[in-house]
PDB file of C-alpha atoms and ligand atoms in Angstrom:
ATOM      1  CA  UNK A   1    -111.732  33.211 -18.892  1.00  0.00           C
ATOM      2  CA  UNK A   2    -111.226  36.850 -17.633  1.00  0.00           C
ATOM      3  CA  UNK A   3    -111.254  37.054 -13.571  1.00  0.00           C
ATOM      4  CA  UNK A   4    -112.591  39.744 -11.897  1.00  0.00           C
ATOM      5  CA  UNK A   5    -111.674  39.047  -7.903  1.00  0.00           C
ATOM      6  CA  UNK A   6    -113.033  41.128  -5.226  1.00  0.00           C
ATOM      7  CA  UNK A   7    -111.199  41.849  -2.320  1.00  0.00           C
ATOM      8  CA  UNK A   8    -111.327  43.807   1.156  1.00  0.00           C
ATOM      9  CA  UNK A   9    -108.327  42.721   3.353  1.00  0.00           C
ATOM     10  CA  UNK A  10    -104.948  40.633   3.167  1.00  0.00           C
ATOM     11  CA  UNK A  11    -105.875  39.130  -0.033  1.00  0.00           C
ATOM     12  CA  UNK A  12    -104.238  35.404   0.655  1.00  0.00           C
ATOM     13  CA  UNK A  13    -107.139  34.106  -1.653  1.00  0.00           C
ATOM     14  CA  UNK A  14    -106.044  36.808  -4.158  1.00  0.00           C
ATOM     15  CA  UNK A  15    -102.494  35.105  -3.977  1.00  0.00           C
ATOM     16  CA  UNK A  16    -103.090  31.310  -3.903  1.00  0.00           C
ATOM     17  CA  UNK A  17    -105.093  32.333  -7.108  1.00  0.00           C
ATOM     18  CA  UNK A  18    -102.287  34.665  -8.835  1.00  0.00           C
ATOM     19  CA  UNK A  19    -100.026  31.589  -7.945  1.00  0.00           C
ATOM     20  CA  UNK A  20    -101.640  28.760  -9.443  1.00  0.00           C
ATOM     21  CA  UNK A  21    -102.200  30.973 -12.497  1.00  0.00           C
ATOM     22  CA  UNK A  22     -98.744  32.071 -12.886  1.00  0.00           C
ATOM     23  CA  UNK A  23     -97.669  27.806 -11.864  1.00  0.00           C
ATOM     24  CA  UNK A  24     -99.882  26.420 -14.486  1.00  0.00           C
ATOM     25  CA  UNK A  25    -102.147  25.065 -11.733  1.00  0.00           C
ATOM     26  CA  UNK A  26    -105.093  26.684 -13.425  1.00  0.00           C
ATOM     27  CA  UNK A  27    -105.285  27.301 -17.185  1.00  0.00           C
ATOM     28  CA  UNK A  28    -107.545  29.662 -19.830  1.00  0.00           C
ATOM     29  CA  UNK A  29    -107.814  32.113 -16.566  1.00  0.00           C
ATOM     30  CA  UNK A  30    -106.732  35.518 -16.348  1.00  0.00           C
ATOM     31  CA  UNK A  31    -107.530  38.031 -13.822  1.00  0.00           C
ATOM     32  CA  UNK A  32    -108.129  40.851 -15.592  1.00  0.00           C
ATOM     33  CA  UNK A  33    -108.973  43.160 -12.467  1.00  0.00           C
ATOM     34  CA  UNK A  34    -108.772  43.298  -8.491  1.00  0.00           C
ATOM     35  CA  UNK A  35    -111.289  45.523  -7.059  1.00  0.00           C
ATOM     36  CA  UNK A  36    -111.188  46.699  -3.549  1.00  0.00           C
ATOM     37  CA  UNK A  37    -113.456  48.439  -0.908  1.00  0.00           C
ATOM     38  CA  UNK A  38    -110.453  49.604   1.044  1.00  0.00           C
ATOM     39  CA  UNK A  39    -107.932  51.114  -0.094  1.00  0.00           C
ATOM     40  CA  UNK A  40    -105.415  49.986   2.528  1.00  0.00           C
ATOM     41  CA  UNK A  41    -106.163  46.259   1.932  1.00  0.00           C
ATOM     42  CA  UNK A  42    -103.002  44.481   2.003  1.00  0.00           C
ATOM     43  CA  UNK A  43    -104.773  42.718  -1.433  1.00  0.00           C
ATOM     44  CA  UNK A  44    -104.130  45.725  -3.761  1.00  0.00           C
ATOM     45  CA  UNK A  45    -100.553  45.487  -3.038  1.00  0.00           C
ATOM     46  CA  UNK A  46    -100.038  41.720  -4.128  1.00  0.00           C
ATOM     47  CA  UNK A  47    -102.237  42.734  -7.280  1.00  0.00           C
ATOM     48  CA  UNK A  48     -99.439  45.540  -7.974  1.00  0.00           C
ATOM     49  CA  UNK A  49     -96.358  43.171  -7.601  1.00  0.00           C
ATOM     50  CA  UNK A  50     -97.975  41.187 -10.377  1.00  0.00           C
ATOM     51  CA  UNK A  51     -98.829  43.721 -12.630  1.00  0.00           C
ATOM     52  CA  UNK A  52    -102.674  43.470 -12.182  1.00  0.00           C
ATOM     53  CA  UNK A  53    -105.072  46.145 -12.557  1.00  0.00           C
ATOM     54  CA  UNK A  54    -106.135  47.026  -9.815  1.00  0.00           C
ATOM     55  CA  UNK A  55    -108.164  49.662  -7.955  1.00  0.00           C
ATOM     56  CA  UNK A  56    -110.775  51.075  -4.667  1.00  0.00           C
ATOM     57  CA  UNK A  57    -114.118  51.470  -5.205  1.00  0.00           C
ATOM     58  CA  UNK A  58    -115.492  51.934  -1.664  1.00  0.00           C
ATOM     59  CA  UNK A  59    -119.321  52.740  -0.779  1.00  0.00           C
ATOM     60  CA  UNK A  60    -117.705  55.557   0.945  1.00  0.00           C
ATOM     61  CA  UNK A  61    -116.816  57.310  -1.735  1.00  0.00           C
ATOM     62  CA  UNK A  62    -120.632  57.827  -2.680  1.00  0.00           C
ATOM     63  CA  UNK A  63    -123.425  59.353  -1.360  1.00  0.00           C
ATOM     64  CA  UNK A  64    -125.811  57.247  -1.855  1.00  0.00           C
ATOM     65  CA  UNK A  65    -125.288  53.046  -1.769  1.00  0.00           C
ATOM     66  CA  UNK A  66    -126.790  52.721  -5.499  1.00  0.00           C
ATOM     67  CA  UNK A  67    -124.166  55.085  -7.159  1.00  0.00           C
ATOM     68  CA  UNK A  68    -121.540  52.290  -5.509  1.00  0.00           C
ATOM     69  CA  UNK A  69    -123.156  49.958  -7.115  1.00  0.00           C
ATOM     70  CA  UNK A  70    -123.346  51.134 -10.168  1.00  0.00           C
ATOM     71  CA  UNK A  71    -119.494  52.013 -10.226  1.00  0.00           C
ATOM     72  CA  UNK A  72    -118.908  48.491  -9.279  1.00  0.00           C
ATOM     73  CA  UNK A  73    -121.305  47.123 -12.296  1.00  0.00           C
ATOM     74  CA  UNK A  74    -119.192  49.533 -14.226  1.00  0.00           C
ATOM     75  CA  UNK A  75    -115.938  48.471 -13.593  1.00  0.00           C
ATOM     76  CA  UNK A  76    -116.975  44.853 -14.228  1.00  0.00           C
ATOM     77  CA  UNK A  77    -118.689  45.557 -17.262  1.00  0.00           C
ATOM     78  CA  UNK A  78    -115.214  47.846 -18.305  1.00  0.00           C
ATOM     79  CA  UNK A  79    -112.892  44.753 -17.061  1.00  0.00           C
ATOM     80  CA  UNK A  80    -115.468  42.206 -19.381  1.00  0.00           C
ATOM     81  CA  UNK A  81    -115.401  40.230 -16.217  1.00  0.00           C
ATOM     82  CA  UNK A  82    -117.101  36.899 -17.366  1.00  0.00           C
ATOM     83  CA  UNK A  83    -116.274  35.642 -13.892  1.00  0.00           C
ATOM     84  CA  UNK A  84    -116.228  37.271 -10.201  1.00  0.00           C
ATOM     85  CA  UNK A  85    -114.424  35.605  -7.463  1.00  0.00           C
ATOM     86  CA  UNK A  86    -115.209  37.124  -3.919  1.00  0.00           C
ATOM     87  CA  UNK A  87    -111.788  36.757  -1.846  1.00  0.00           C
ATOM     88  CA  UNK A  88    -112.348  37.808   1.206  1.00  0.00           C
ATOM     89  CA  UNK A  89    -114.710  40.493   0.424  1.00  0.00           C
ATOM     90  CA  UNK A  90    -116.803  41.719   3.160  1.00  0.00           C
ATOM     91  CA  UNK A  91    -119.627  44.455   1.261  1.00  0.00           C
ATOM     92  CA  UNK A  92    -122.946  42.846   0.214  1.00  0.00           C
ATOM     93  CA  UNK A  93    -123.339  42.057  -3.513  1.00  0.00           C
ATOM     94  CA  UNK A  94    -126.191  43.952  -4.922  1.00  0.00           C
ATOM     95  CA  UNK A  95    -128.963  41.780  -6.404  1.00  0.00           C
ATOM     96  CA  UNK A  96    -129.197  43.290  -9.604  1.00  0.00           C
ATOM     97  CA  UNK A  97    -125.399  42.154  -9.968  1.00  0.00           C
ATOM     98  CA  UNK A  98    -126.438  38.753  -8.369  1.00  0.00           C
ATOM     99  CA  UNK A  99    -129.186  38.607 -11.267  1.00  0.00           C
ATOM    100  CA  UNK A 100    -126.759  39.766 -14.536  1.00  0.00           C
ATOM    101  CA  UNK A 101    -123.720  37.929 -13.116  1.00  0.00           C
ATOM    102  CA  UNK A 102    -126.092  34.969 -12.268  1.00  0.00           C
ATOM    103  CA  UNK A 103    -123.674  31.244 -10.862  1.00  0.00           C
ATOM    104  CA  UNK A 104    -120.854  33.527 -12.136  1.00  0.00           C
ATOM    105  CA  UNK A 105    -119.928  35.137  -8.748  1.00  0.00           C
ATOM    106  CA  UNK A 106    -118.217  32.256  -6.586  1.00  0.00           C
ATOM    107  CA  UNK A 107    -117.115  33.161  -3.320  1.00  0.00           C
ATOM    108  CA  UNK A 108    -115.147  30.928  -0.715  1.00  0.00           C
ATOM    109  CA  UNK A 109    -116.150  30.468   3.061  1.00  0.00           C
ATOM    110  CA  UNK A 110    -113.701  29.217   5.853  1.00  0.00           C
ATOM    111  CA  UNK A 111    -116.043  26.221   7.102  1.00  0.00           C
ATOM    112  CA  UNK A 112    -118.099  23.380   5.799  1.00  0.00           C
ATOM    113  CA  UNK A 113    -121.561  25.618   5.196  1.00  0.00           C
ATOM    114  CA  UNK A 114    -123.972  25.301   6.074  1.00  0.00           C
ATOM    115  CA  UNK A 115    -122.022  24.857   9.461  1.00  0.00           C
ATOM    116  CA  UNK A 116    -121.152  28.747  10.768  1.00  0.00           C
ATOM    117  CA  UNK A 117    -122.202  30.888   7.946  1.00  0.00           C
ATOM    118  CA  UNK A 118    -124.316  33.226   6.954  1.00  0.00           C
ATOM    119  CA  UNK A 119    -125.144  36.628   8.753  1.00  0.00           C
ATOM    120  CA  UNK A 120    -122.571  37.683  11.313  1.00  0.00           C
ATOM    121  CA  UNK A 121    -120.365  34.632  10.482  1.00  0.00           C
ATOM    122  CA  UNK A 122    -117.076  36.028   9.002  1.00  0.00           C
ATOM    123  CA  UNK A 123    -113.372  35.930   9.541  1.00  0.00           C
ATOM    124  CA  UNK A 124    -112.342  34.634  13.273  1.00  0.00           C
ATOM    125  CA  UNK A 125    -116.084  34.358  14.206  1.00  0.00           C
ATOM    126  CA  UNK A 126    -116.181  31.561  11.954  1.00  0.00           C
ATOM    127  CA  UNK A 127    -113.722  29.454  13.886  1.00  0.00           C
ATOM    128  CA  UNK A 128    -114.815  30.750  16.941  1.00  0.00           C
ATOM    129  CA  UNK A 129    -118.601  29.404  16.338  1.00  0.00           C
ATOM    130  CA  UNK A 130    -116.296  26.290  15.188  1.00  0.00           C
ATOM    131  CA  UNK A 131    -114.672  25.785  18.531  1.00  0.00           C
ATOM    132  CA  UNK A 132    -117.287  26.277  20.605  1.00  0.00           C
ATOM    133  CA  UNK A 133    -118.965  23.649  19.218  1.00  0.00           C
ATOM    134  CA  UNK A 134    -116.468  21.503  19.452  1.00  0.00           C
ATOM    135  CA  UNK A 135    -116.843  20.190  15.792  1.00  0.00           C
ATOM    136  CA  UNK A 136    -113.874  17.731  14.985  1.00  0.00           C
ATOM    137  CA  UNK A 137    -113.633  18.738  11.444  1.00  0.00           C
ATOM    138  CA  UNK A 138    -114.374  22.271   9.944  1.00  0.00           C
ATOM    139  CA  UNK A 139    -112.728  23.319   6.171  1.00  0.00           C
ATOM    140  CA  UNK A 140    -113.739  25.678   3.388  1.00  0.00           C
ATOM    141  CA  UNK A 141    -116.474  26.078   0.943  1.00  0.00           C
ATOM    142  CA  UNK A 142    -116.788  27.625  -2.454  1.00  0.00           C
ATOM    143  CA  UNK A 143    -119.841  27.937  -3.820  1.00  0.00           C
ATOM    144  CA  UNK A 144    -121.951  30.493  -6.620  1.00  0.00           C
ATOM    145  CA  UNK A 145    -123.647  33.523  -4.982  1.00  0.00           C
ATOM    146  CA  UNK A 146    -126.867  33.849  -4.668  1.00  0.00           C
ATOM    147  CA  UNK A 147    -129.188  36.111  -3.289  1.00  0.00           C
ATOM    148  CA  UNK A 148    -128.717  34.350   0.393  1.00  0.00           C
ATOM    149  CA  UNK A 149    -125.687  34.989   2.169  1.00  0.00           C
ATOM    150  CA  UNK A 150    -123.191  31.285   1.621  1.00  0.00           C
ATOM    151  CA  UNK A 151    -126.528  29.804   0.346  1.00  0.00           C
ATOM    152  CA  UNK A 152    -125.628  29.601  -2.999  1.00  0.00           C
ATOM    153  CA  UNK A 153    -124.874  26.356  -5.274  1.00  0.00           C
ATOM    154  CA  UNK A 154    -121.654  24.773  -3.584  1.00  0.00           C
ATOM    155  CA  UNK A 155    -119.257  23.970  -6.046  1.00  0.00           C
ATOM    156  CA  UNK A 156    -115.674  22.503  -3.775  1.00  0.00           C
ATOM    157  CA  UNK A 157    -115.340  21.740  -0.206  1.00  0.00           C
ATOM    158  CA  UNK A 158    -112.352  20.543   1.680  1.00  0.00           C
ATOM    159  CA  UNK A 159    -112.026  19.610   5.158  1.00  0.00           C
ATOM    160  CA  UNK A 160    -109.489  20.394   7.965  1.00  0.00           C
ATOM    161  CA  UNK A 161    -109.094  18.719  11.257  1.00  0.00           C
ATOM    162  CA  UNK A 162    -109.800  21.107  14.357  1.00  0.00           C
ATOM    163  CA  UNK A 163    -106.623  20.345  16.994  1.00  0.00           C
ATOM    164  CA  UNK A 164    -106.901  20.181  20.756  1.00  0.00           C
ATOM    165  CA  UNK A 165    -104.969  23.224  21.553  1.00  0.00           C
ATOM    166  CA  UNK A 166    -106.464  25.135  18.376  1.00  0.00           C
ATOM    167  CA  UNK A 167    -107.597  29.122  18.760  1.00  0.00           C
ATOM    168  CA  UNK A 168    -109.742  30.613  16.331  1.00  0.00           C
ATOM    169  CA  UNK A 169    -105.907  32.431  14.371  1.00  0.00           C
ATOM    170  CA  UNK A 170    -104.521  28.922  14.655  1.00  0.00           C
ATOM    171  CA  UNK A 171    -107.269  27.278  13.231  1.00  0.00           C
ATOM    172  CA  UNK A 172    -108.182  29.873  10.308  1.00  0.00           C
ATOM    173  CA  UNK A 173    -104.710  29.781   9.648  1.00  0.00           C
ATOM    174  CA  UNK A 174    -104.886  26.250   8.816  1.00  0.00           C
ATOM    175  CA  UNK A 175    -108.398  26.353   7.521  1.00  0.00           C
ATOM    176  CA  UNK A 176    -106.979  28.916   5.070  1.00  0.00           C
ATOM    177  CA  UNK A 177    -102.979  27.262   3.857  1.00  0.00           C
ATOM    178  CA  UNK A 178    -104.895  23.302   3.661  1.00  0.00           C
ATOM    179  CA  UNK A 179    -108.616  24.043   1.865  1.00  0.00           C
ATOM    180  CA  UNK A 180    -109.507  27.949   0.966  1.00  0.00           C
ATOM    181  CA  UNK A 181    -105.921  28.200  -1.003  1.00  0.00           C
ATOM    182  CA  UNK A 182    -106.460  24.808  -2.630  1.00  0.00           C
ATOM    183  CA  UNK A 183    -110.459  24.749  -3.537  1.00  0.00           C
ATOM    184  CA  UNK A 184    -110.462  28.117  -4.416  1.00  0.00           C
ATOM    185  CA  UNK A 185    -107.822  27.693  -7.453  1.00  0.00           C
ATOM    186  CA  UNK A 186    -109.257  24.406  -8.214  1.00  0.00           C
ATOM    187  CA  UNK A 187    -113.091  25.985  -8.774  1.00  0.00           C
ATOM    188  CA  UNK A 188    -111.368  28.817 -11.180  1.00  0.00           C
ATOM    189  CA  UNK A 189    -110.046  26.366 -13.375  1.00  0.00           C
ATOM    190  CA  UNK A 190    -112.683  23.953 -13.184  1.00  0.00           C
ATOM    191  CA  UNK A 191    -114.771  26.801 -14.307  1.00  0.00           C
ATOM    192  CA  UNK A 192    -112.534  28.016 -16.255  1.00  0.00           C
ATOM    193  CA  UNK A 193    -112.165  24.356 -18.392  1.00  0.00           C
ATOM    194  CA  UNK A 194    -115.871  24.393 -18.779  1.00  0.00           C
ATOM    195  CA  UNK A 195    -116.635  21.349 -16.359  1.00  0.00           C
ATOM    196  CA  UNK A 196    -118.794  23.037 -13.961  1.00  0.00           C
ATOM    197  CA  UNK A 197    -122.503  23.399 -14.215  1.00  0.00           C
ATOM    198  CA  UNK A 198    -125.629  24.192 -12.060  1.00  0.00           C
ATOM    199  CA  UNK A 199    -128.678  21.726 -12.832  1.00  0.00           C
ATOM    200  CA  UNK A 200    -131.907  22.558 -10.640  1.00  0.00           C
ATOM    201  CA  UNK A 201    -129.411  24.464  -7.471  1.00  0.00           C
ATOM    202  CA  UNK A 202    -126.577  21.865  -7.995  1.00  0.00           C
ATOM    203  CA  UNK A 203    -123.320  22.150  -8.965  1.00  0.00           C
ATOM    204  CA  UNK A 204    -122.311  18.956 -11.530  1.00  0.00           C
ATOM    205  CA  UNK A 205    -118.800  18.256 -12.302  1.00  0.00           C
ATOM    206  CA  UNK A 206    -117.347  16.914 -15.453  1.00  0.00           C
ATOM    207  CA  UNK A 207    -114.561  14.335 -16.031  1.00  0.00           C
TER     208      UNK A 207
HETATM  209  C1  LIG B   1    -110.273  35.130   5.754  1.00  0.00           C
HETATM  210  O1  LIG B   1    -111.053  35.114   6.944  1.00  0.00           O
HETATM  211  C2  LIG B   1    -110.671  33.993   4.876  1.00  0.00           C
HETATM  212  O2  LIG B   1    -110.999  32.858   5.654  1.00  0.00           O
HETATM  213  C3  LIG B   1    -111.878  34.519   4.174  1.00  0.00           C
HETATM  214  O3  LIG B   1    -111.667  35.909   4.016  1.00  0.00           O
HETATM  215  C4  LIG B   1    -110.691  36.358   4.975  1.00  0.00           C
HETATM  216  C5  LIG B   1    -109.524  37.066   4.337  1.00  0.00           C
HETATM  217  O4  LIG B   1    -109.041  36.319   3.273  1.00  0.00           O
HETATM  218  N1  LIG B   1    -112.065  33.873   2.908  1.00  0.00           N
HETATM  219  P1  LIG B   1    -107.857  36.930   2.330  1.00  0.00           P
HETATM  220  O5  LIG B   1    -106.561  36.649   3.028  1.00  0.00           O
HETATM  221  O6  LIG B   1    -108.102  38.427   2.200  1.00  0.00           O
HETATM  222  O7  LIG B   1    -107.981  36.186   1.051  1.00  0.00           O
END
């Protein structure tokens, strides 16, 4: 299966993934390209150390917001991405890539959705919407993309116990190291084995 991952930032998603590739963790996957809106992120970096492809196509770099898109579609369509992993990626997917790339675009959340997600709900705000509820368990989602925002078919969640003395770094740190970096690589090569499949919105797991 040939990986396209998306990526805007540190790109510890991008790693756990490289990882359990390069470990034999997750088999028949091979990311073929790591795209980036920034060209600072940290993400593009890690793709370089491992000989990746990698490059920045930002919406800045265009004048108008369809000609991004269609450099995106392009690269994917050069790469022959037959899947698209959002790691950390922080532009909005374009529906007409949402409709050709359709419950092939997974992306992974930092919390139990549909607890804290959706507009406005990204990075520390997650875990801060987590601690002021005072929710005893948060985690990590990963689920297909779909025209929502984290409303998609959820494929893997994994929860992580919210401590006492926890602030919204300590907490994403954990929520990050004990569920994103393990459900993340497990979805890839579930995927990527053929067991996964969406039946009427949900996801259905084989073996
Ligand atoms: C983190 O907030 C993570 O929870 C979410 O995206 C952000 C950056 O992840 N998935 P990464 O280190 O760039 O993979």
């Amino acid at each position: 299966l040939k990986i396209a991952v998306l990526v805007s930032g540190g790109g510890t998603n991008l790693q756990a993934l490289i990882d359990a590739i390069e470990n034999g963790t997750v088999t028949n996957a091979q990311i073929v390209s790591v795209i980036s809106n920034n060209k600072n992120a940290y993400a593009l970096e890690r793709a370089e150390k491992h000989g990746i492809f990698h490059q920045c196509i930002s919406p800045k770099d265009f004048e108008m917001r369809e000609q991004f898109h269609d450099a995106l579609l392009q690269a994917l369509e050069t790469a022959e991405a037959d899947l698209i992993v959002l790691a950390g990626y922080l532009v909005v997917i374009p529906e007409k890539m949402i409709k050709k790339y359709r419950n092939r675009i997974i992306n992974i959340h930092p919390s139990l959705i549909p607890s804290f997600c959706g507009t406005g709900f990204y990075g520390l705000k997650v875990h801060e919407g987590a601690l002021k509820r005072g929710v005893k368990l948060t985690g990590a989602t990963c689920h297909f993309v779909d025209e929502g925002t984290d409303t998609g078919p959820i494929i893997l969640q994994k929860a992580v116990e919210v401590k006492e003395d926890d602030t919204p770094e300590t907490l994403q740190r954990r929520v990050m190291e004990e569920a994103e970096w393990v459900i993340l690589p497990r979805a890839v090569h579930l995927i990527a084995n053929g067991q996964v499949s969406v039946e009427n919105g949900f996801v259905k797991i084989s073996q």
